[in-house]
Amino acid sequence: FLSLVAEVCCGFFMILILSKFWFLALLYLLWLYLDWETPCTGGRRSQWVRSWTVWKYFREYFPIHLIKTSDLSPDHNYLLGFHPHGVLVAGAFGNFCTGPSFKNLFPGLTPYLHIMPIWFGCPFFREYIMSAGMVSASKESVSYVLNNEKGGHASVIVIGGAEESLNAHPGSLTLNILKRKGFIKMALKHGAHLVPVFSFGENELFKQVANPKGSWLRNVQEKMQKIMGFALPLFHARGVFQYSFGLIPYRQPIHTVVGSPIPVKRNLNPTTEEIEQLHALYLQKLRKLFEEHKRNYGIPEHKSLIFE
């Protein structure tokens, strides 16, 4: 989804370069150079863009819901781990970049959705995603958000990343998380409370071409993901006027459940053992969150999360 919009923006930029308005493209390149660090320093959100009416229809299409299970005090900073990635990451965008739900449920907190730095190198597209409240997923960017002494900042990180999108099949409960511990280290260094978030229905929006691990397709996808930085799942869903084939996501409800915070004391130099302990506690809390709510959202009793 992001790559499609980015391609349109890049295409427009190339047309601008080749047209009689090429000087505008040069001016924008100068602006890009001067503004390069902004995605790592809190971005440049626009409440006007975040409140566009189109996002209301976007959220109602599925529909997308945000569920609160515990208060989050604005006196602290938080690192919200979002699961699963899915293909579209619709729950993360719909709840943390648009609409009033987060602000109403968690007053005093400002959410920042971290995405791959590569997207901020795309002309014009970078302005759009920053205006929606997205910032870079680089260490510098996460540190900037969590370093707010007054509290009230919430970093939202899709822990499984692009690699996890290759597991985004309907009914899949596999999360790429066992080797992902950088977010734990960041939480410790900044004393940011950890909050597990599970988005029920995220993997039901598209059907993906079968790509089991070890298959030639999966091997190609994983190699391309390592080269380009983002994955290329082969997916399909419905069309505009028919339901058999297309790229429009299925109308499946998404319930993004925000768990209880895990208190974290600031530790500028955490040991490997301390990181492992907090990571294990996070996995425990994430599994508990899933188990407590899965019955409400159509997950069979015998199914549980699979950590890889």
mmCIF file of C-alpha atoms in Angstrom:
data_model
loop_
_atom_site.group_PDB
_atom_site.id
_atom_site.type_symbol
_atom_site.label_atom_id
_atom_site.label_comp_id
_atom_site.label_asym_id
_atom_site.label_seq_id
_atom_site.Cartn_x
_atom_site.Cartn_y
_atom_site.Cartn_z
ATOM 1 C CA PHE A 1 0.000 0.000 0.000
ATOM 2 C CA LEU A 2 2.724 2.458 0.998
ATOM 3 C CA SER A 3 4.881 1.409 -1.936
ATOM 4 C CA LEU A 4 2.002 2.060 -4.371
ATOM 5 C CA VAL A 5 1.468 5.612 -3.106
ATOM 6 C CA ALA A 6 5.233 6.179 -3.019
ATOM 7 C CA GLU A 7 5.550 5.071 -6.645
ATOM 8 C CA VAL A 8 2.881 7.584 -7.670
ATOM 9 C CA CYS A 9 4.737 10.372 -5.833
ATOM 10 C CA CYS A 10 8.078 9.396 -7.395
ATOM 11 C CA GLY A 11 6.440 9.251 -10.811
ATOM 12 C CA PHE A 12 5.044 12.742 -10.349
ATOM 13 C CA PHE A 13 8.488 13.979 -9.312
ATOM 14 C CA MET A 14 10.066 12.503 -12.473
ATOM 15 C CA ILE A 15 7.390 14.141 -14.631
ATOM 16 C CA LEU A 16 8.153 17.443 -12.906
ATOM 17 C CA ILE A 17 11.877 17.071 -13.677
ATOM 18 C CA LEU A 18 11.201 16.379 -17.358
ATOM 19 C CA SER A 19 8.690 19.179 -17.746
ATOM 20 C CA LYS A 20 9.156 22.910 -18.175
ATOM 21 C CA PHE A 21 8.741 23.205 -14.407
ATOM 22 C CA TRP A 22 12.035 21.396 -13.741
ATOM 23 C CA PHE A 23 13.211 24.280 -11.576
ATOM 24 C CA LEU A 24 10.477 23.411 -9.061
ATOM 25 C CA ALA A 25 11.973 19.941 -8.781
ATOM 26 C CA LEU A 26 15.383 21.469 -8.069
ATOM 27 C CA LEU A 27 13.893 23.701 -5.381
ATOM 28 C CA TYR A 28 12.257 20.657 -3.816
ATOM 29 C CA LEU A 29 15.586 18.783 -3.827
ATOM 30 C CA LEU A 30 17.111 21.702 -1.937
ATOM 31 C CA TRP A 31 14.237 21.529 0.532
ATOM 32 C CA LEU A 32 14.764 17.774 0.867
ATOM 33 C CA TYR A 33 18.427 18.325 1.702
ATOM 34 C CA LEU A 34 17.664 20.973 4.337
ATOM 35 C CA ASP A 35 14.786 18.966 5.842
ATOM 36 C CA TRP A 36 16.443 15.542 5.760
ATOM 37 C CA GLU A 37 16.633 15.055 9.542
ATOM 38 C CA THR A 38 13.033 15.999 10.332
ATOM 39 C CA PRO A 39 11.711 12.384 10.244
ATOM 40 C CA CYS A 40 14.218 11.597 13.018
ATOM 41 C CA THR A 41 13.304 14.595 15.160
ATOM 42 C CA GLY A 42 9.604 14.119 15.751
ATOM 43 C CA GLY A 43 8.399 14.684 12.203
ATOM 44 C CA ARG A 44 5.949 17.378 11.197
ATOM 45 C CA ARG A 45 2.393 16.286 11.886
ATOM 46 C CA SER A 46 -0.658 18.150 10.650
ATOM 47 C CA GLN A 47 -3.914 17.864 12.541
ATOM 48 C CA TRP A 48 -5.678 18.975 9.366
ATOM 49 C CA VAL A 49 -4.340 15.983 7.412
ATOM 50 C CA ARG A 50 -4.951 13.588 10.306
ATOM 51 C CA SER A 51 -8.592 14.747 10.405
ATOM 52 C CA TRP A 52 -9.400 14.353 6.701
ATOM 53 C CA THR A 53 -12.893 12.963 6.165
ATOM 54 C CA VAL A 54 -11.466 10.215 3.938
ATOM 55 C CA TRP A 55 -9.859 8.625 7.018
ATOM 56 C CA LYS A 56 -13.258 8.416 8.685
ATOM 57 C CA TYR A 57 -14.517 6.387 5.721
ATOM 58 C CA PHE A 58 -11.292 4.353 5.794
ATOM 59 C CA ARG A 59 -11.859 3.379 9.429
ATOM 60 C CA GLU A 60 -15.563 2.659 8.882
ATOM 61 C CA TYR A 61 -14.910 0.475 5.838
ATOM 62 C CA PHE A 62 -13.508 -2.452 7.856
ATOM 63 C CA PRO A 63 -14.400 -1.089 10.525
ATOM 64 C CA ILE A 64 -11.387 -0.304 12.750
ATOM 65 C CA HIS A 65 -11.756 -0.116 16.531
ATOM 66 C CA LEU A 66 -9.333 0.796 19.328
ATOM 67 C CA ILE A 67 -9.856 -1.012 22.644
ATOM 68 C CA LYS A 68 -8.410 0.233 25.913
ATOM 69 C CA THR A 69 -7.666 -2.213 28.728
ATOM 70 C CA SER A 70 -5.757 0.065 31.112
ATOM 71 C CA ASP A 71 -5.006 3.730 31.732
ATOM 72 C CA LEU A 72 -1.722 5.143 30.425
ATOM 73 C CA SER A 73 -0.567 8.108 32.495
ATOM 74 C CA PRO A 74 0.673 11.087 30.447
ATOM 75 C CA ASP A 75 3.427 11.497 33.060
ATOM 76 C CA HIS A 76 5.375 8.679 31.377
ATOM 77 C CA ASN A 77 6.665 7.879 27.898
ATOM 78 C CA TYR A 78 5.630 4.575 26.346
ATOM 79 C CA LEU A 79 6.828 2.164 23.711
ATOM 80 C CA LEU A 80 3.869 0.359 22.167
ATOM 81 C CA GLY A 81 4.717 -2.888 20.414
ATOM 82 C CA PHE A 82 2.183 -3.441 17.609
ATOM 83 C CA HIS A 83 1.376 -6.999 16.424
ATOM 84 C CA PRO A 84 0.928 -8.408 13.812
ATOM 85 C CA HIS A 85 2.247 -6.498 10.804
ATOM 86 C CA GLY A 86 -0.255 -7.898 8.323
ATOM 87 C CA VAL A 87 -0.098 -6.636 4.746
ATOM 88 C CA LEU A 88 -1.655 -3.198 5.201
ATOM 89 C CA VAL A 89 -0.910 -2.410 8.900
ATOM 90 C CA ALA A 90 -4.393 -0.888 8.808
ATOM 91 C CA GLY A 91 -4.940 -1.015 12.570
ATOM 92 C CA ALA A 92 -1.777 0.960 13.279
ATOM 93 C CA PHE A 93 -2.519 3.617 10.664
ATOM 94 C CA GLY A 94 -6.244 3.891 11.422
ATOM 95 C CA ASN A 95 -5.817 4.150 15.184
ATOM 96 C CA PHE A 96 -2.549 6.026 15.673
ATOM 97 C CA CYS A 97 -2.405 8.304 12.601
ATOM 98 C CA THR A 98 -6.041 9.278 12.035
ATOM 99 C CA GLY A 99 -9.147 10.039 14.023
ATOM 100 C CA PRO A 100 -9.835 10.969 17.648
ATOM 101 C CA SER A 101 -9.950 7.480 19.212
ATOM 102 C CA PHE A 102 -6.439 7.431 20.695
ATOM 103 C CA LYS A 103 -6.691 10.986 21.999
ATOM 104 C CA ASN A 104 -10.074 10.278 23.597
ATOM 105 C CA LEU A 105 -9.011 7.025 25.235
ATOM 106 C CA PHE A 106 -5.535 8.158 26.272
ATOM 107 C CA PRO A 107 -5.690 11.923 26.885
ATOM 108 C CA GLY A 108 -2.343 13.657 27.186
ATOM 109 C CA LEU A 109 -0.466 11.135 25.036
ATOM 110 C CA THR A 110 0.871 11.834 21.544
ATOM 111 C CA PRO A 111 1.415 8.726 19.358
ATOM 112 C CA TYR A 112 4.265 8.477 16.842
ATOM 113 C CA LEU A 113 4.082 5.594 14.368
ATOM 114 C CA HIS A 114 7.620 4.540 13.388
ATOM 115 C CA ILE A 115 8.142 3.196 9.870
ATOM 116 C CA MET A 116 11.186 2.232 7.803
ATOM 117 C CA PRO A 117 13.527 5.173 7.050
ATOM 118 C CA ILE A 118 13.536 4.322 3.328
ATOM 119 C CA TRP A 119 10.049 5.831 2.908
ATOM 120 C CA PHE A 120 11.290 9.294 3.905
ATOM 121 C CA GLY A 121 13.581 9.438 0.895
ATOM 122 C CA CYS A 122 10.624 9.509 -1.495
ATOM 123 C CA PRO A 123 9.829 13.018 -2.791
ATOM 124 C CA PHE A 124 6.449 14.442 -1.720
ATOM 125 C CA PHE A 125 5.439 11.116 -0.163
ATOM 126 C CA ARG A 126 7.597 11.907 2.855
ATOM 127 C CA GLU A 127 5.619 15.103 3.468
ATOM 128 C CA TYR A 128 2.358 13.174 3.429
ATOM 129 C CA ILE A 129 3.428 10.445 5.854
ATOM 130 C CA MET A 130 5.011 12.939 8.255
ATOM 131 C CA SER A 131 1.844 15.029 8.248
ATOM 132 C CA ALA A 132 -0.070 11.903 9.300
ATOM 133 C CA GLY A 133 2.192 11.479 12.338
ATOM 134 C CA MET A 134 4.682 8.925 11.028
ATOM 135 C CA VAL A 135 8.376 9.161 11.841
ATOM 136 C CA SER A 136 11.482 7.118 11.104
ATOM 137 C CA ALA A 137 12.074 3.798 12.838
ATOM 138 C CA SER A 138 15.782 4.581 13.245
ATOM 139 C CA LYS A 139 17.366 4.465 16.702
ATOM 140 C CA GLU A 140 17.848 8.232 16.618
ATOM 141 C CA SER A 141 14.172 8.784 15.905
ATOM 142 C CA VAL A 142 12.917 6.440 18.627
ATOM 143 C CA SER A 143 15.336 8.034 21.098
ATOM 144 C CA TYR A 144 14.099 11.506 20.191
ATOM 145 C CA VAL A 145 10.480 10.556 20.873
ATOM 146 C CA LEU A 146 11.174 8.681 24.113
ATOM 147 C CA ASN A 147 13.571 11.319 25.440
ATOM 148 C CA ASN A 148 10.772 13.754 26.300
ATOM 149 C CA GLU A 149 11.405 14.641 29.945
ATOM 150 C CA LYS A 150 7.798 15.708 30.581
ATOM 151 C CA GLY A 151 6.401 12.387 29.357
ATOM 152 C CA GLY A 152 3.323 12.092 27.188
ATOM 153 C CA HIS A 153 4.987 10.517 24.146
ATOM 154 C CA ALA A 154 4.113 7.074 22.771
ATOM 155 C CA SER A 155 6.356 5.384 20.216
ATOM 156 C CA VAL A 156 4.378 2.834 18.195
ATOM 157 C CA ILE A 157 6.630 0.214 16.600
ATOM 158 C CA VAL A 158 5.448 -2.678 14.419
ATOM 159 C CA ILE A 159 7.810 -5.192 15.998
ATOM 160 C CA GLY A 160 7.637 -7.911 13.335
ATOM 161 C CA GLY A 161 8.587 -5.473 10.596
ATOM 162 C CA ALA A 162 8.467 -6.152 6.875
ATOM 163 C CA GLU A 163 9.590 -9.748 7.332
ATOM 164 C CA GLU A 164 6.419 -10.549 9.262
ATOM 165 C CA SER A 165 4.204 -9.413 6.377
ATOM 166 C CA LEU A 166 5.241 -12.593 4.557
ATOM 167 C CA ASN A 167 3.336 -14.530 7.250
ATOM 168 C CA ALA A 168 0.188 -12.446 6.788
ATOM 169 C CA HIS A 169 -2.207 -15.200 5.773
ATOM 170 C CA PRO A 170 -5.801 -15.380 7.061
ATOM 171 C CA GLY A 171 -5.788 -17.256 10.352
ATOM 172 C CA SER A 172 -2.024 -16.908 10.816
ATOM 173 C CA LEU A 173 -0.858 -16.190 14.373
ATOM 174 C CA THR A 174 2.891 -16.342 13.745
ATOM 175 C CA LEU A 175 4.897 -13.378 15.028
ATOM 176 C CA ASN A 176 8.537 -12.605 14.216
ATOM 177 C CA ILE A 177 9.694 -11.514 17.637
ATOM 178 C CA LEU A 178 12.122 -13.949 19.297
ATOM 179 C CA LYS A 179 15.202 -12.279 17.783
ATOM 180 C CA ARG A 180 13.825 -8.742 17.923
ATOM 181 C CA LYS A 181 15.135 -7.193 21.112
ATOM 182 C CA GLY A 182 16.237 -3.743 19.987
ATOM 183 C CA PHE A 183 12.940 -2.227 21.163
ATOM 184 C CA ILE A 184 13.530 -3.740 24.601
ATOM 185 C CA LYS A 185 16.944 -2.096 24.817
ATOM 186 C CA MET A 186 15.474 1.255 23.757
ATOM 187 C CA ALA A 187 12.757 1.013 26.412
ATOM 188 C CA LEU A 188 15.380 0.293 29.094
ATOM 189 C CA LYS A 189 17.690 3.112 28.008
ATOM 190 C CA HIS A 190 14.883 5.664 28.182
ATOM 191 C CA GLY A 191 12.804 4.204 30.986
ATOM 192 C CA ALA A 192 9.822 3.982 28.636
ATOM 193 C CA HIS A 193 7.026 1.716 29.818
ATOM 194 C CA LEU A 194 6.356 -1.171 27.441
ATOM 195 C CA VAL A 195 2.825 -1.776 26.185
ATOM 196 C CA PRO A 196 1.873 -4.835 24.079
ATOM 197 C CA VAL A 197 -0.740 -4.164 21.390
ATOM 198 C CA PHE A 198 -2.502 -6.881 19.411
ATOM 199 C CA SER A 199 -4.624 -6.059 16.372
ATOM 200 C CA PHE A 200 -7.216 -8.793 15.842
ATOM 201 C CA GLY A 201 -8.255 -9.145 12.200
ATOM 202 C CA GLU A 202 -5.091 -7.610 10.736
ATOM 203 C CA ASN A 203 -4.183 -10.776 8.823
ATOM 204 C CA GLU A 204 -7.696 -11.270 7.449
ATOM 205 C CA LEU A 205 -7.689 -8.325 5.034
ATOM 206 C CA PHE A 206 -5.930 -10.086 2.141
ATOM 207 C CA LYS A 207 -5.233 -13.544 0.785
ATOM 208 C CA GLN A 208 -1.580 -14.153 0.033
ATOM 209 C CA VAL A 209 -0.063 -16.582 -2.445
ATOM 210 C CA ALA A 210 1.162 -19.662 -0.593
ATOM 211 C CA ASN A 211 4.786 -19.063 0.430
ATOM 212 C CA PRO A 212 5.768 -21.590 3.113
ATOM 213 C CA LYS A 213 9.267 -21.293 4.512
ATOM 214 C CA GLY A 214 11.757 -23.085 2.286
ATOM 215 C CA SER A 215 9.689 -22.596 -0.868
ATOM 216 C CA TRP A 216 11.284 -20.888 -3.868
ATOM 217 C CA LEU A 217 8.865 -17.975 -3.591
ATOM 218 C CA ARG A 218 9.633 -17.406 0.093
ATOM 219 C CA ASN A 219 13.381 -17.580 -0.596
ATOM 220 C CA VAL A 220 13.068 -14.949 -3.337
ATOM 221 C CA GLN A 221 10.888 -12.721 -1.135
ATOM 222 C CA GLU A 222 13.319 -12.926 1.779
ATOM 223 C CA LYS A 223 16.314 -12.132 -0.435
ATOM 224 C CA MET A 224 14.518 -9.138 -1.949
ATOM 225 C CA GLN A 225 13.500 -7.962 1.519
ATOM 226 C CA LYS A 226 17.127 -7.978 2.653
ATOM 227 C CA ILE A 227 18.203 -6.044 -0.450
ATOM 228 C CA MET A 228 15.421 -3.440 -0.597
ATOM 229 C CA GLY A 229 14.521 -3.157 3.075
ATOM 230 C CA PHE A 230 10.841 -3.962 2.579
ATOM 231 C CA ALA A 231 8.967 -7.143 1.720
ATOM 232 C CA LEU A 232 6.867 -7.876 -1.367
ATOM 233 C CA PRO A 233 4.018 -10.192 -0.373
ATOM 234 C CA LEU A 234 1.946 -11.403 -3.348
ATOM 235 C CA PHE A 235 -1.580 -10.714 -2.186
ATOM 236 C CA HIS A 236 -5.081 -10.176 -3.506
ATOM 237 C CA ALA A 237 -8.535 -9.504 -2.110
ATOM 238 C CA ARG A 238 -11.675 -8.051 -3.729
ATOM 239 C CA GLY A 239 -12.469 -5.623 -6.512
ATOM 240 C CA VAL A 240 -14.608 -2.501 -6.523
ATOM 241 C CA PHE A 241 -17.783 -4.128 -7.829
ATOM 242 C CA GLN A 242 -17.040 -7.819 -7.264
ATOM 243 C CA TYR A 243 -15.640 -9.945 -4.468
ATOM 244 C CA SER A 244 -13.639 -12.574 -6.346
ATOM 245 C CA PHE A 245 -10.403 -10.745 -7.149
ATOM 246 C CA GLY A 246 -8.768 -7.340 -6.714
ATOM 247 C CA LEU A 247 -6.469 -5.300 -4.492
ATOM 248 C CA ILE A 248 -9.080 -3.691 -2.266
ATOM 249 C CA PRO A 249 -8.923 -5.263 1.212
ATOM 250 C CA TYR A 250 -11.798 -7.390 2.442
ATOM 251 C CA ARG A 251 -14.254 -5.773 4.826
ATOM 252 C CA GLN A 252 -13.140 -7.541 7.970
ATOM 253 C CA PRO A 253 -13.383 -5.836 11.380
ATOM 254 C CA ILE A 254 -10.115 -4.875 13.054
ATOM 255 C CA HIS A 255 -9.958 -4.624 16.836
ATOM 256 C CA THR A 256 -6.683 -3.149 18.072
ATOM 257 C CA VAL A 257 -6.370 -3.981 21.768
ATOM 258 C CA VAL A 258 -3.937 -1.896 23.834
ATOM 259 C CA GLY A 259 -2.636 -3.859 26.815
ATOM 260 C CA SER A 260 -1.496 -2.821 30.272
ATOM 261 C CA PRO A 261 1.879 -1.076 30.649
ATOM 262 C CA ILE A 262 4.949 -2.923 31.871
ATOM 263 C CA PRO A 263 6.850 -0.507 34.159
ATOM 264 C CA VAL A 264 10.471 -0.043 33.045
ATOM 265 C CA LYS A 265 13.178 1.683 35.064
ATOM 266 C CA ARG A 266 15.735 3.697 33.156
ATOM 267 C CA ASN A 267 18.980 1.818 32.589
ATOM 268 C CA LEU A 268 21.508 3.488 30.294
ATOM 269 C CA ASN A 269 23.678 0.376 30.015
ATOM 270 C CA PRO A 270 21.440 -2.700 30.277
ATOM 271 C CA THR A 271 23.165 -6.068 30.335
ATOM 272 C CA THR A 272 22.257 -8.883 27.974
ATOM 273 C CA GLU A 273 20.619 -10.693 30.876
ATOM 274 C CA GLU A 274 18.449 -7.683 31.743
ATOM 275 C CA ILE A 275 17.340 -7.337 28.122
ATOM 276 C CA GLU A 276 16.515 -11.055 27.953
ATOM 277 C CA GLN A 277 14.493 -10.894 31.172
ATOM 278 C CA LEU A 278 12.409 -7.932 30.032
ATOM 279 C CA HIS A 279 11.943 -9.500 26.598
ATOM 280 C CA ALA A 280 10.636 -12.686 28.203
ATOM 281 C CA LEU A 281 8.248 -10.655 30.387
ATOM 282 C CA TYR A 282 7.012 -8.770 27.327
ATOM 283 C CA LEU A 283 6.302 -12.039 25.493
ATOM 284 C CA GLN A 284 4.434 -13.294 28.539
ATOM 285 C CA LYS A 285 2.264 -10.160 28.709
ATOM 286 C CA LEU A 286 1.626 -10.211 24.951
ATOM 287 C CA ARG A 287 0.483 -13.838 25.077
ATOM 288 C CA LYS A 288 -1.735 -13.077 28.081
ATOM 289 C CA LEU A 289 -3.316 -10.138 26.245
ATOM 290 C CA PHE A 290 -4.061 -12.351 23.255
ATOM 291 C CA GLU A 291 -5.505 -15.194 25.344
ATOM 292 C CA GLU A 292 -7.762 -12.868 27.351
ATOM 293 C CA HIS A 293 -9.332 -11.309 24.263
ATOM 294 C CA LYS A 294 -9.219 -13.932 21.494
ATOM 295 C CA ARG A 295 -12.703 -15.294 22.274
ATOM 296 C CA ASN A 296 -14.208 -11.855 21.711
ATOM 297 C CA TYR A 297 -12.863 -11.676 18.162
ATOM 298 C CA GLY A 298 -13.517 -15.106 16.712
ATOM 299 C CA ILE A 299 -10.242 -16.888 17.484
ATOM 300 C CA PRO A 300 -10.839 -20.602 18.268
ATOM 301 C CA GLU A 301 -10.040 -21.648 21.813
ATOM 302 C CA HIS A 302 -7.350 -24.115 20.730
ATOM 303 C CA LYS A 303 -5.341 -21.499 18.787
ATOM 304 C CA SER A 304 -2.450 -19.594 20.352
ATOM 305 C CA LEU A 305 0.319 -17.245 19.263
ATOM 306 C CA ILE A 306 3.428 -18.716 17.666
ATOM 307 C CA PHE A 307 6.670 -16.850 18.349
ATOM 308 C CA GLU A 308 9.506 -17.178 15.846
#
